[in-house]
XYZ file of C-alpha atoms in Angstrom:
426
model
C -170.284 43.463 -36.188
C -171.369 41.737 -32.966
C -170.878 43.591 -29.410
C -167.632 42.483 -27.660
C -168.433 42.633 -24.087
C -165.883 41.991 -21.859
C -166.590 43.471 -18.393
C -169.991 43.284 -16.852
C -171.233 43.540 -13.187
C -174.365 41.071 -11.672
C -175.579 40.221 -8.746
C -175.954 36.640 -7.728
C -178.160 35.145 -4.744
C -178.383 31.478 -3.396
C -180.925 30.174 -2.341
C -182.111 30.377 1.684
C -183.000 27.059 3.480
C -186.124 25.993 4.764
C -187.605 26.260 8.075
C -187.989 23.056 9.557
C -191.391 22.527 11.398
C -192.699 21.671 14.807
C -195.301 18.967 13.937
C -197.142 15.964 16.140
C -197.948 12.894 15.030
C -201.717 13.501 15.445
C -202.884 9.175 14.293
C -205.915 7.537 16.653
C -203.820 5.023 16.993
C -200.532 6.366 17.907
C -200.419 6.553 21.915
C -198.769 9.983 22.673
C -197.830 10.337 19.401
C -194.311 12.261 19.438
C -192.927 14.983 17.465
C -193.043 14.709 13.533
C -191.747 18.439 12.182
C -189.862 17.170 8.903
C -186.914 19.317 7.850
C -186.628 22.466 5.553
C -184.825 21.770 2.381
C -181.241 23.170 1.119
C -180.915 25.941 -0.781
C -180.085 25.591 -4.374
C -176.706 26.663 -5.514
C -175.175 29.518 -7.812
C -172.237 27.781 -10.323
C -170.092 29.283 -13.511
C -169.415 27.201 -16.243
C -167.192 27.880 -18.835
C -169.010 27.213 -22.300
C -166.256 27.406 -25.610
C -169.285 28.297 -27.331
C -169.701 31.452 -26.080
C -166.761 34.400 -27.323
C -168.752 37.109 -25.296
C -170.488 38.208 -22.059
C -173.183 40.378 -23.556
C -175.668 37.834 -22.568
C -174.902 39.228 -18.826
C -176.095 42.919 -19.664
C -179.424 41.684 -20.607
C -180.273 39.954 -17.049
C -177.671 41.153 -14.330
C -179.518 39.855 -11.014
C -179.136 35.849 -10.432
C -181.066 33.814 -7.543
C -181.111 29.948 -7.257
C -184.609 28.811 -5.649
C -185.129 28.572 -1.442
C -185.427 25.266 -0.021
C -189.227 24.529 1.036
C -189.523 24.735 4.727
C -190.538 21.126 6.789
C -193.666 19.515 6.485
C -195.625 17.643 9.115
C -195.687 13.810 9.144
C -191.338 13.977 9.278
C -191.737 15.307 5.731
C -188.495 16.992 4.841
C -188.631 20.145 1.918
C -187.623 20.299 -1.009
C -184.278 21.131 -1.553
C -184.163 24.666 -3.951
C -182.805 24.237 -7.770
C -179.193 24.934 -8.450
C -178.787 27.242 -11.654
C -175.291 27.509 -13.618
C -174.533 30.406 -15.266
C -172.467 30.132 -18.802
C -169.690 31.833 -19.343
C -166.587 32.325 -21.964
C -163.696 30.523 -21.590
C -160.964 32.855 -19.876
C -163.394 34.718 -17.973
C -162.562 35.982 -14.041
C -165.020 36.374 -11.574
C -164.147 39.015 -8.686
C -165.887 39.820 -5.561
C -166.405 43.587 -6.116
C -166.544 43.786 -2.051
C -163.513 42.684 -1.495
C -161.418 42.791 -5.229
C -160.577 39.578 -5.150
C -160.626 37.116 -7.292
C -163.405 33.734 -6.658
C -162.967 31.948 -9.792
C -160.957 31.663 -13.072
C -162.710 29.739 -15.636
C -159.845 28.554 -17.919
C -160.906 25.717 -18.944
C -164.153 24.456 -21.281
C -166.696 22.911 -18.897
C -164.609 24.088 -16.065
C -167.755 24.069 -13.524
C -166.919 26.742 -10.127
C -169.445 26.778 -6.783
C -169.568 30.602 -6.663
C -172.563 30.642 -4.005
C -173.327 28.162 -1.584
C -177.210 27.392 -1.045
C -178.792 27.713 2.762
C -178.513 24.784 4.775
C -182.117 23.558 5.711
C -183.637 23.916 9.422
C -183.850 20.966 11.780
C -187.706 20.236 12.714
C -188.863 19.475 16.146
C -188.422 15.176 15.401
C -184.576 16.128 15.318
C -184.404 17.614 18.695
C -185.925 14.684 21.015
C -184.071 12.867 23.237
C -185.035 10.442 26.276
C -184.979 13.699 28.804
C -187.156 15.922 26.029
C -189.439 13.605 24.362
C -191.697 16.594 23.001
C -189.545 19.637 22.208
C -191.660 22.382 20.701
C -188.739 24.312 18.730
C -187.232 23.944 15.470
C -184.293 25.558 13.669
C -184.673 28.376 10.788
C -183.294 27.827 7.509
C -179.743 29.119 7.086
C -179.592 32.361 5.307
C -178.414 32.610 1.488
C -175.054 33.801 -0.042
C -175.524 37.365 -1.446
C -172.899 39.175 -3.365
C -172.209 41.393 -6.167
C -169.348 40.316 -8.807
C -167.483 41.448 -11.622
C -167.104 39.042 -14.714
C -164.119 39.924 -16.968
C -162.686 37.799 -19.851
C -159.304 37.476 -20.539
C -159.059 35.706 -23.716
C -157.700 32.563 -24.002
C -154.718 32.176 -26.941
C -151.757 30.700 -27.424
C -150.477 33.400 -29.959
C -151.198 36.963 -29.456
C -150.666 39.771 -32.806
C -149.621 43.034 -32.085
C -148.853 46.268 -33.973
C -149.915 49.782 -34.893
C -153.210 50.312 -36.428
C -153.649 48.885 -39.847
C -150.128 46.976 -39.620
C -152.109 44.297 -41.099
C -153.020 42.154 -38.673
C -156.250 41.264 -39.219
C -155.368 40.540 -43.136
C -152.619 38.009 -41.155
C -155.352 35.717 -39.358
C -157.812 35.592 -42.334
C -155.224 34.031 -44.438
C -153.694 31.531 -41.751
C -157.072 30.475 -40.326
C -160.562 30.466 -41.020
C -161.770 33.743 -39.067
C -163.154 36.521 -41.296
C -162.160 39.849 -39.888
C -163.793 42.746 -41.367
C -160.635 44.668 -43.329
C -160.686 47.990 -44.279
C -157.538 50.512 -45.110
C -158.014 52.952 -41.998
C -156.743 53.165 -38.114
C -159.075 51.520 -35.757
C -160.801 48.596 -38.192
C -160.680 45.733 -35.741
C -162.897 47.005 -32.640
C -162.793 43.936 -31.319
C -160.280 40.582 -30.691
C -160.632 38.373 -33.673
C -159.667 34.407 -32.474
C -158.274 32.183 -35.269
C -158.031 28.674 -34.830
C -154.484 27.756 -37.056
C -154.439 24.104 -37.948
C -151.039 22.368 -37.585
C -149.870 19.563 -40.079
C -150.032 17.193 -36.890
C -153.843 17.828 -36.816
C -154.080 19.604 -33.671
C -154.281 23.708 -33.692
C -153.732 26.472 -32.193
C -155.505 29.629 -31.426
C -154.382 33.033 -32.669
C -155.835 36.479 -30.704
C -155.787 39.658 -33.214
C -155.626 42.269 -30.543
C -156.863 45.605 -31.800
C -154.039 48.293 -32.515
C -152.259 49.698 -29.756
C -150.873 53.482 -29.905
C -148.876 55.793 -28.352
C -150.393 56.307 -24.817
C -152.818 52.803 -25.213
C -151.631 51.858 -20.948
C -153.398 55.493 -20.199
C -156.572 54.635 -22.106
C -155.476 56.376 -25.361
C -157.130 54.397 -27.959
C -158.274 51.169 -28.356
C -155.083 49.618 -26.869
C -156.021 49.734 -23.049
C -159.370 47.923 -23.596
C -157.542 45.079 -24.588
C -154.034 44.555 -23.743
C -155.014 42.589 -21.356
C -156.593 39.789 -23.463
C -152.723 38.868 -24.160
C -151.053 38.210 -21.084
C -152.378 34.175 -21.241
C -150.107 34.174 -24.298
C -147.628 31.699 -24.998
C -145.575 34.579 -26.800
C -146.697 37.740 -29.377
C -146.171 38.441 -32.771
C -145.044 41.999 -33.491
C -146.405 43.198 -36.952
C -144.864 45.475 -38.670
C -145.839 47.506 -41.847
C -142.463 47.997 -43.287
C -143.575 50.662 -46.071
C -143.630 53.340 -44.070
C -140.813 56.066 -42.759
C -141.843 54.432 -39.131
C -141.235 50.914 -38.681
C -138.696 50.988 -36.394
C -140.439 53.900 -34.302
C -143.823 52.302 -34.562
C -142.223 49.220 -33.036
C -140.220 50.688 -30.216
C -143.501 52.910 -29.003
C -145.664 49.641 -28.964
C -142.945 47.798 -26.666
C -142.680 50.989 -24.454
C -146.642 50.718 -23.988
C -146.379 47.334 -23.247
C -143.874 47.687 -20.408
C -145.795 50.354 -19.205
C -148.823 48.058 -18.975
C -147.297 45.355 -17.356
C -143.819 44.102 -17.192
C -144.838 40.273 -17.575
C -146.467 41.157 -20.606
C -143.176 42.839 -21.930
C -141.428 39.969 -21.023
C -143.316 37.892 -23.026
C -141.171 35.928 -25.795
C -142.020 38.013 -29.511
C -141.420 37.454 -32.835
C -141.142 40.148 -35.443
C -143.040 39.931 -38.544
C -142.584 42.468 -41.300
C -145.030 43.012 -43.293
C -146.004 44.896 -46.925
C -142.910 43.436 -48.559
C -144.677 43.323 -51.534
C -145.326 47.241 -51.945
C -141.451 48.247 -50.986
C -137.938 46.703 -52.915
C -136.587 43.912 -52.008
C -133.389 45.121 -50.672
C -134.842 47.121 -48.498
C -136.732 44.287 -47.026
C -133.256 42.641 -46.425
C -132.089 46.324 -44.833
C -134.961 45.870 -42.612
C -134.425 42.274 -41.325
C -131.258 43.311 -40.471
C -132.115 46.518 -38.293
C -134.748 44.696 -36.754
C -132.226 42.159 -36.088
C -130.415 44.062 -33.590
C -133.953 44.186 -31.208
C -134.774 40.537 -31.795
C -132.794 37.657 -34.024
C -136.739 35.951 -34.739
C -137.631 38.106 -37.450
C -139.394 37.405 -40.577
C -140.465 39.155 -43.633
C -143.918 38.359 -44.793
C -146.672 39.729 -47.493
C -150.197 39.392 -46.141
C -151.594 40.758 -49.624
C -149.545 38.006 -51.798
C -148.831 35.582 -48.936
C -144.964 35.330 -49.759
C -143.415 34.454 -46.801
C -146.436 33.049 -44.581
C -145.849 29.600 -45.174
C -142.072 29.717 -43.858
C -143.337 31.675 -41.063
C -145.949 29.286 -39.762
C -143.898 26.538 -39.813
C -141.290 28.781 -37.563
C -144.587 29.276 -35.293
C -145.381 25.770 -34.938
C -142.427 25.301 -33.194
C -142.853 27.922 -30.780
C -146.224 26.549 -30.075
C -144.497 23.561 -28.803
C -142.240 24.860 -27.253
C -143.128 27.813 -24.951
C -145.606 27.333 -22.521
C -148.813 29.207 -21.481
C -147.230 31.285 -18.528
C -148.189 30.106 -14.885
C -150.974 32.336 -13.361
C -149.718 35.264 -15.404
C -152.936 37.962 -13.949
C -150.939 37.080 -10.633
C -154.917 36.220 -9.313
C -155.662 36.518 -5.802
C -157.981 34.000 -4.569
C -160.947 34.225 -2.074
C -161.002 31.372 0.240
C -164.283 32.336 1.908
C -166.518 33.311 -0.811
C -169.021 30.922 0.099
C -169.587 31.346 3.753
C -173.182 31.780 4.896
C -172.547 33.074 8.138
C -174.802 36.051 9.180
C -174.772 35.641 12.887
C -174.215 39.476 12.889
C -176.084 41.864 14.758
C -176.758 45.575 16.217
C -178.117 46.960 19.177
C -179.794 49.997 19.773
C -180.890 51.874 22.038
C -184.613 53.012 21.404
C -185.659 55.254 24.729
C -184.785 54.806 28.758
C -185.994 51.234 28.783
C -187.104 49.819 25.098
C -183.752 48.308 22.897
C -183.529 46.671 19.206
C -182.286 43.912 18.480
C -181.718 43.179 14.471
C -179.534 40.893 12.582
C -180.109 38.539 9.900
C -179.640 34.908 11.900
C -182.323 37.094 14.494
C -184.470 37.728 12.220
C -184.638 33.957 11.155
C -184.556 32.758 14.585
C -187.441 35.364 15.376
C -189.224 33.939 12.140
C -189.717 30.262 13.696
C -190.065 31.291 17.207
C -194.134 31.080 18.764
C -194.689 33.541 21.125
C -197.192 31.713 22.297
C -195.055 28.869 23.309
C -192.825 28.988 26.238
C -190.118 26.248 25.247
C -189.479 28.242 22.225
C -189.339 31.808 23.931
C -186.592 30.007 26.150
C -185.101 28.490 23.538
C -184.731 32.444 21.497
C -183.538 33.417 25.165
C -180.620 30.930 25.334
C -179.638 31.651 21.861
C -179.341 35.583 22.300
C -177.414 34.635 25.674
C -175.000 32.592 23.448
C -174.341 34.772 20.771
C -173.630 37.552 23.114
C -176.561 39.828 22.321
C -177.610 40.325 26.601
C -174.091 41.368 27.028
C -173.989 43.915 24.594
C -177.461 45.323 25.787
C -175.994 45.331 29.545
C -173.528 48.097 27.381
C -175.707 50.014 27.000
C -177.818 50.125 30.342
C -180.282 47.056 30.092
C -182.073 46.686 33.190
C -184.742 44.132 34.744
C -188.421 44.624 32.846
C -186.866 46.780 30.254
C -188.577 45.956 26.899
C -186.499 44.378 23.729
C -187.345 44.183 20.363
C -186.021 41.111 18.523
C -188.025 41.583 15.129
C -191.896 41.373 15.384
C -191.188 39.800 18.786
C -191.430 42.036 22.026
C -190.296 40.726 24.825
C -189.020 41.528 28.600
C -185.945 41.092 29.982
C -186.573 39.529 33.482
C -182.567 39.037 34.492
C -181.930 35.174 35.409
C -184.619 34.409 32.662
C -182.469 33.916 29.695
């Protein structure tokens, strides 16, 4: 039997834009030739797509770290980079992504083909061309690519059904969906056979289907993690409604079925809510008037009951016609996971940064937008020392270091650039 893997954890990256470049046109013919630093490119993109070929996310446990390609940084000659590759990432129908940071939910992928911008690619770096004007024909600065979007997530598929079965181990579920659609369940006569959700597609006379979730047996104690049950309750709560199977040949029908509806309102009262019909099964093992003693007692929980035999199939074709009606008309429940949506998931901000106070007169500076500023700035060059200057003014950084006793001549560290503070400068 194939693995059923329902909860994995990754890490995704996007990809960082490029630098732009500070370039000069450099052609014998070209009188004072002007700037020409081309910008970097964007970086590429991380997206989910929701494939309805895939019934699993085992494909995640293989490969768990995901990073879409930089953008190339400017070229000379106004030559921009290239923008970095976007790369979508498959996944099952039904599955929720979650920002583990922040437990929230970024995307749910309900839909086949359903396509989801999970994390947003760098924006490129201006080069030098970009910043001339008629007062600053020659500017010798250019802009660092914007930083990527790094985060670590939590794929976890709820399965997508419009029917879900439930019932005690071996209540003969599994026997149900291989006779009323095509799936082939592995059936054996002991607790615990189905280890993982079986999905049958039904076929209605109208030609359209629908799909059919054989949720492995709950038990006493499943919403504590007794069991299989707590795995996978929650791969019915997208569920038009439930059918309750029930092997009638035992002492414990009726107590089998009250202890599964106790477990489900102890998972979640919206999946005890959920509309149910009863469907007794084995009537062809027991007599026939105690089949119509049990409709009646069952009766008295829910009028929607029906008496069925999985091993003979007496009954089933009554019954589906009774769910094809249901199919049409309940309707999938509106956001029943009660999902909490990110808004900012994609936000490529890093502008923040620490100081520190090394000895009497030497400081660090770090932070990531710093570090990239840092990364394009020429020591070298004036213009773009006063242009790193200006920046740190605006973002604050001077006033934080005047916190912590920054003084004229006293020696910063912005990355691999040292530098002196010398007051009015910046």
């Amino acid at each position: 039997m194939a693995s059923f893997i329902d909860k994995v954890k990754i890490k995704i990256q996007s990809g960082r834009g490029g630098n732009g470049a500070v370039a000069w046109r450099r052609e014998k013919f070209v009188d004072k030739g002007g700037p020409a630093g081309g910008d970097g490119g964007r970086g590429g993109n991380v997206y989910f797509v929701a494939d309805k070929n895939m019934s699993t996310l085992l494909d995640f446990t293989y490969k768990s770290v995901y990073r879409a390609e930089d953008g190339e940084n400017g070229r000379n000659k106004n030559c921009h980079g290239k923008d970095g590759k976007d790369i979508f990432l498959k996944t099952p129908v039904g599955a929720i992504v979650r920002d583990l940071k922040t437990g929230k939910v970024i995307a749910d992928l309900n839909e086949d083909e359903k396509t989801i911008l999970i994390a947003k690619g760098g924006r490129g770096g201006r080069g030098n061309a970009r910043f001339a004007t008629a007062q600053k024909r020659a500017p010798q600065f250019c802009e660092p690519g914007e930083a990527p979007v790094e985060r670590e997530l939590e794929l976890e598929l709820m399965l997508i059904a419009d029917v879900g079965l439930l019932g005690m181990p071996n209540a003969g579920k599994s026997s149900f969906i291989s006779k009323i659609s095509s799936a082939k369940p592995k059936i054996a006569d002991y607790p615990f056979t189905t280890l993982v959700p079986n999905l049958g597609v039904v076929k209605k006379p109208t030609g359209d289907g629908f799909v059919v979730a054989d949720i492995p047996g709950i038990i006493e104690g499943a919403h504590q993690g007794v069991g299989l049950g707590f795995e996978f309750l929650k791969h019915v709560q997208r569920c038009r409604f439930l059918i309750h199977v029930v092997d009638i040949s035992g002492s414990e029908a009726i107590d089998n079925y009250k202890k599964i509806n106790q477990e489900l309102e102890k998972y979640s009262k919206d999946l005890s809510s959920l509309y149910q019909v009863i469907m007794l099964n084995k009537t062809d093992i027991v007599d026939n008037n105690y089949v119509k003693e049990m409709i009646q007692k069952f009766k008295e929980f829910n009028n929607d009951v029906f008496a069925i035999s999985c091993a003979t199939g007496d009954g089933i074709s009554e019954f589906l016609n009774h769910l094809y009606k249901k199919v049409d008309e309940i309707p999938h429940p509106e956001n029943p996971l009660k999902i909490e949506y990110d808004a900012g998931f994609d936000d490529n901000d890093d502008s923040a940064f620490s100081v520190i106070k090394l000895n009497k007169n030497t400081f660090l500076v770090d932070g990531g937008k710093i570090r990239r500023l840092a990364g394009v700035t020429d020591i070298r060059n004036t213009q773009q020392m006063r242009r790193l200057a200006n920046i740190l003014d605006s973002m604050g950084v001077y006033q934080e270091l005047k916190k912590l006793g920054l003084k004229e001549y006293d020696t910063i560290l912005v990355s691999h650039i040292e530098t002196s503070y010398l007051g009015d400068y910046q």
